[in-house]
Coordinates of C-alpha atoms in Angstrom, one line a residue:
S1 CA 31.7 -2.3 -214.0
Q2 CA 29.9 -1.0 -217.1
C3 CA 26.7 -2.6 -218.3
S4 CA 26.5 -3.5 -221.9
S5 CA 23.7 -1.9 -223.9
A6 CA 23.1 -5.3 -225.5
G7 CA 21.2 -6.6 -222.5
G8 CA 19.9 -4.7 -219.5
F9 CA 16.8 -6.7 -218.8
G10 CA 17.6 -7.5 -215.2
T11 CA 20.1 -9.5 -213.1
I12 CA 20.0 -11.7 -210.0
F13 CA 23.3 -11.5 -208.1
K14 CA 24.7 -12.1 -204.7
L15 CA 27.1 -9.8 -202.9
S16 CA 29.4 -10.8 -200.1
V17 CA 30.1 -8.6 -197.1
S18 CA 33.6 -8.0 -198.5
G19 CA 32.0 -6.7 -201.8
N20 CA 32.5 -9.7 -204.1
E21 CA 29.7 -9.9 -206.6
V22 CA 28.5 -13.2 -208.3
I23 CA 26.0 -13.1 -211.1
L24 CA 23.4 -15.8 -210.6
H25 CA 21.3 -15.0 -213.7
R26 CA 21.0 -12.4 -216.4
F27 CA 17.5 -11.9 -217.9
H28 CA 17.0 -11.5 -221.6
Q29 CA 14.0 -10.4 -223.6
W30 CA 11.6 -13.3 -224.5
F31 CA 13.0 -13.7 -228.0
H32 CA 16.5 -14.3 -226.5
G33 CA 15.4 -17.3 -224.5
R34 CA 18.2 -19.9 -224.2
Q35 CA 18.1 -23.7 -224.6
G36 CA 14.3 -23.9 -225.0
R37 CA 13.6 -22.1 -221.8
P38 CA 11.2 -19.1 -222.0
G39 CA 12.9 -15.8 -221.5
A40 CA 11.8 -13.2 -219.0
A41 CA 12.7 -9.7 -218.1
A42 CA 12.3 -6.9 -215.6
P43 CA 12.6 -8.7 -212.2
D44 CA 10.4 -6.9 -209.7
G45 CA 9.7 -7.1 -206.0
D46 CA 11.4 -8.7 -203.1
L47 CA 12.9 -12.2 -203.3
V48 CA 11.8 -14.9 -200.9
F49 CA 14.3 -17.5 -199.6
V50 CA 12.9 -21.0 -198.9
D51 CA 14.7 -24.4 -198.7
N52 CA 17.9 -23.0 -200.1
R53 CA 16.2 -21.4 -203.1
L54 CA 15.3 -17.8 -204.0
F55 CA 11.9 -17.1 -205.5
G56 CA 11.0 -14.0 -207.4
T57 CA 8.9 -12.5 -210.2
T58 CA 9.4 -10.8 -213.5
Q59 CA 7.1 -8.1 -214.9
T60 CA 7.3 -9.4 -218.5
G61 CA 8.2 -12.4 -220.6
G62 CA 7.7 -16.1 -220.2
C63 CA 6.3 -16.4 -223.8
I64 CA 5.4 -14.2 -226.7
S65 CA 2.1 -13.0 -225.1
C66 CA 2.9 -13.7 -221.4
G67 CA 2.7 -11.0 -218.7
G68 CA 5.5 -12.1 -216.4
T69 CA 6.8 -15.1 -214.5
I70 CA 7.5 -16.6 -211.1
Y71 CA 11.0 -18.1 -211.0
S72 CA 13.4 -19.8 -208.6
T73 CA 17.1 -19.9 -208.5
T74 CA 19.7 -21.4 -206.2
L75 CA 22.7 -19.5 -204.7
Q76 CA 24.9 -21.3 -207.2
G77 CA 22.9 -19.9 -210.2
G78 CA 20.6 -21.3 -212.8
I79 CA 16.9 -20.5 -213.1
K80 CA 13.7 -22.4 -213.2
F81 CA 10.4 -20.8 -214.3
L82 CA 7.5 -22.1 -212.1
H83 CA 4.6 -20.1 -213.6
L84 CA 4.1 -18.1 -216.8
F85 CA 1.3 -15.5 -216.5
N86 CA -0.7 -15.8 -219.7
T87 CA -3.5 -13.7 -221.3
G88 CA -6.5 -14.0 -219.0
D89 CA -4.4 -14.5 -215.9
V90 CA -3.5 -11.8 -213.5
Q91 CA -0.3 -10.3 -215.0
G92 CA 2.6 -8.0 -214.1
P93 CA 3.4 -9.8 -210.8
E94 CA 5.0 -7.5 -208.2
G95 CA 6.9 -9.7 -205.7
L96 CA 6.1 -12.5 -203.4
T97 CA 5.2 -13.2 -199.7
L98 CA 5.7 -16.6 -198.1
K99 CA 3.2 -18.3 -195.8
P100 CA 5.8 -20.5 -193.9
T101 CA 3.4 -23.0 -192.4
T102 CA 2.1 -24.2 -195.8
K103 CA 5.0 -23.1 -198.0
E104 CA 2.7 -21.1 -200.2
L105 CA 3.8 -18.0 -202.1
F106 CA 1.3 -15.1 -202.5
G107 CA 1.6 -12.0 -204.6
N108 CA -0.3 -9.5 -206.5
G109 CA -0.5 -8.6 -210.2
R110 CA -1.1 -5.1 -211.4
V111 CA -3.2 -5.9 -214.5
G112 CA -5.3 -8.7 -216.0
G113 CA -7.6 -11.1 -214.2
A114 CA -11.4 -11.3 -214.5
A115 CA -11.9 -7.5 -214.0
K116 CA -8.8 -6.6 -216.1
S117 CA -7.5 -4.6 -213.1
G118 CA -5.2 -7.0 -211.4
G119 CA -5.6 -9.4 -208.5
I120 CA -3.9 -11.8 -206.0
Y121 CA -2.4 -15.1 -206.8
R122 CA -1.0 -18.1 -204.9
L123 CA 1.7 -20.7 -205.8
R124 CA 2.1 -23.9 -203.7
L125 CA 5.7 -25.0 -203.5

């Protein structure tokens, strides 16, 4: 199918073995946020599957001056933003890794932080 030029900020989808595609979420720029939820765009990195939820990151969005998000979604769709990377934080998150014994997600951001050159972050589920 053709992508519309009116969007194009990233998509979470599932694809069956037989080739059936289901869109779980379409990302929009921050100013296109829906129903009071902050928008986000440019999903990046691997997804992590924990307790029937997918966790991932976006490079941008979350608020007007935010530098990315950590989000979760279910296999039925819908999205929940768990962390918004603000000015002063590490920003530009690039994927997640799970520590299964403690259900903590770890990742790295490419910019921001104390030295303004990125860093590592942790999110407890």
